Tab-separated table of C-alpha atoms in Angstrom:
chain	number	residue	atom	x	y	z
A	635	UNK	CA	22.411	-45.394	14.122
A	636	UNK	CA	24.518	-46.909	11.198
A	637	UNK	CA	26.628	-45.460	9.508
A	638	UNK	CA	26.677	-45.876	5.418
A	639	UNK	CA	26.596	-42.990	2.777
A	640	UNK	CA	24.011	-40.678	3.180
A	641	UNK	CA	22.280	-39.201	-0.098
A	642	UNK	CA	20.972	-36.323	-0.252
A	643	UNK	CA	17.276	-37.010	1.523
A	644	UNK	CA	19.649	-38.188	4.767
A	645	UNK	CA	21.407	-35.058	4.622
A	646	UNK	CA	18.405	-32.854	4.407
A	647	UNK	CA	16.765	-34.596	7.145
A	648	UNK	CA	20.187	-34.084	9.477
A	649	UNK	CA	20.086	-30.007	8.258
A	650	UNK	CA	16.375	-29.815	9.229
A	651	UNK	CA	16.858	-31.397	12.548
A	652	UNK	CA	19.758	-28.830	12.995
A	653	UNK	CA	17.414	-25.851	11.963
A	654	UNK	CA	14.983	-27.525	14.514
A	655	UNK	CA	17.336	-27.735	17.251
A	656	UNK	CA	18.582	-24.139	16.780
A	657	UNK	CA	14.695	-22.376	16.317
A	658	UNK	CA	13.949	-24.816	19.808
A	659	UNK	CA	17.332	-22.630	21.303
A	660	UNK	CA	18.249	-26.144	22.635
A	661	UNK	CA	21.717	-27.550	22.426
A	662	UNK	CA	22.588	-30.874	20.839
A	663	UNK	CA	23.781	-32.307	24.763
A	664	UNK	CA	20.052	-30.665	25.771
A	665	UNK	CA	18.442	-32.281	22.449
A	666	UNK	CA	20.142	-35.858	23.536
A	667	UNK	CA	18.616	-35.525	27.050
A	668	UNK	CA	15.014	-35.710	25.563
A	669	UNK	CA	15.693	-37.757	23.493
A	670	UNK	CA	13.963	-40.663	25.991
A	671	UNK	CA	12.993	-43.501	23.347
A	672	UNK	CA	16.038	-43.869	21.398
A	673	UNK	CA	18.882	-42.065	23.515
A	674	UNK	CA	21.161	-40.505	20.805
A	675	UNK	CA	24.498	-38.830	22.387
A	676	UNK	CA	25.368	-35.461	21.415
A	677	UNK	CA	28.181	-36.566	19.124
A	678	UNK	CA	25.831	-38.554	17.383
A	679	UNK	CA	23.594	-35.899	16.920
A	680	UNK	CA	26.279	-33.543	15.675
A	681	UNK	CA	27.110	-36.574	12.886
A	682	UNK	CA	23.405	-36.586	11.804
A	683	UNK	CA	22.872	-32.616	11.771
A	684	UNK	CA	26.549	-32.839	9.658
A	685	UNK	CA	24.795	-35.941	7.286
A	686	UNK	CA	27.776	-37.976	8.547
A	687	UNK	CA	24.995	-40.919	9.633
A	688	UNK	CA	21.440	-41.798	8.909
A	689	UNK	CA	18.916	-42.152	11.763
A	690	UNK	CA	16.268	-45.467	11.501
A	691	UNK	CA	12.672	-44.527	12.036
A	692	UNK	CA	12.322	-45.413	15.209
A	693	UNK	CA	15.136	-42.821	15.718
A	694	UNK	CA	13.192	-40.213	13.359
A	695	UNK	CA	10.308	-40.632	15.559
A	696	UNK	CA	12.083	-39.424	18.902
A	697	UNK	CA	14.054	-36.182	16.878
A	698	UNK	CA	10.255	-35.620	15.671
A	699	UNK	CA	8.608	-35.642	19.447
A	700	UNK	CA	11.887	-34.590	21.259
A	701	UNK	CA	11.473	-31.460	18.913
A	702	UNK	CA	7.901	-31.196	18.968
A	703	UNK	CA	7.482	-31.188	15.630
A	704	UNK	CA	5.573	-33.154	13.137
A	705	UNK	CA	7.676	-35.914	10.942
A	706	UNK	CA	6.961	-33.996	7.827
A	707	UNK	CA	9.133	-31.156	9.258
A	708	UNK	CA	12.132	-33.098	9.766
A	709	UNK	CA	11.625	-35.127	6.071
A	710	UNK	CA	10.949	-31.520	4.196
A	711	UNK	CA	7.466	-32.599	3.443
A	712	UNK	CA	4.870	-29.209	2.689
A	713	UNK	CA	2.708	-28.971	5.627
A	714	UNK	CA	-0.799	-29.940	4.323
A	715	UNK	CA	-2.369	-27.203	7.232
A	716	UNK	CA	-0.565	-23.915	6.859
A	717	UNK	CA	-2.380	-22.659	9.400
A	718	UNK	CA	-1.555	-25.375	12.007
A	719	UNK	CA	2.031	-23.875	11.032
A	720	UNK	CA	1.363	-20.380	11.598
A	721	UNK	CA	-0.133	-21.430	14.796
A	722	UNK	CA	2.858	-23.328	15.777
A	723	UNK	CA	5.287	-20.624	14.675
A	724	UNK	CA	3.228	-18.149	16.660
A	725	UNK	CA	3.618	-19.895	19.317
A	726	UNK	CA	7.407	-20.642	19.284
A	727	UNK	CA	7.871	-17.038	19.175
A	728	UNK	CA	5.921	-16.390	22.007
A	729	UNK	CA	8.282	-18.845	23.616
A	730	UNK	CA	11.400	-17.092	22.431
A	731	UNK	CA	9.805	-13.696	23.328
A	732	UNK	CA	9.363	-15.325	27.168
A	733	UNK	CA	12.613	-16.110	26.979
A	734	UNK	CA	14.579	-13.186	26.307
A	735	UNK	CA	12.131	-11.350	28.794
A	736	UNK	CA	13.660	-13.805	31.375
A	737	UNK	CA	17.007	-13.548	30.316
A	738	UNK	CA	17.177	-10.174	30.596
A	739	UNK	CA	15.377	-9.668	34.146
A	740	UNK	CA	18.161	-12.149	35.387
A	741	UNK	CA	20.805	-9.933	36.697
């Protein structure tokens, strides 16, 4: 990562991976751990989601996958398939449902 002034496309990228991060229930030490091709710490991370440094592409392409999310989510972009995206947000509901069922049967 470099670090130079971020406009305002930067910073929306860094508050969508945030938003990401947060909807996946993951921490940013838990985000950094899958974050396999380009290993980002979870300082880092916390300067991107703040818009404090720009990620490269190569680095865009690992938040993408380690969030399992398409590109276009992290850049803003409309998703062409809205119904790819209610299928997705179906199922990421049915993962936070799972979840909380497990949480709470934990004593």
């Amino acid at each position: 990562m470099t670090r130079h002034a971020i406009g305002p496309y930067g910073q929306a990228v860094g508050r969508n991976i945030r938003r990401l991060r947060k909807r996946a229930g993951i921490t940013q030490g838990e985000l950094s751990q899958r974050l396999a091709v380009s290993p980002v710490n979870a300082t880092a991370i916390g300067d991107v989601e703040r818009g404090d440094r720009r990620v490269d592409v190569d680095e865009l392409m690992a938040f993408a996958h380690a969030l399992d999310v398409p590109v276009t989510e992290l850049l803003g972009v409309a998703d062409p398939d809205p119904e790819a995206s209610f299928t997705r947000a179906v199922a990421g509901l049915a993962v936070a449902v799972d979840r909380l069922a497990k949480q709470r049967s934990t004593p």
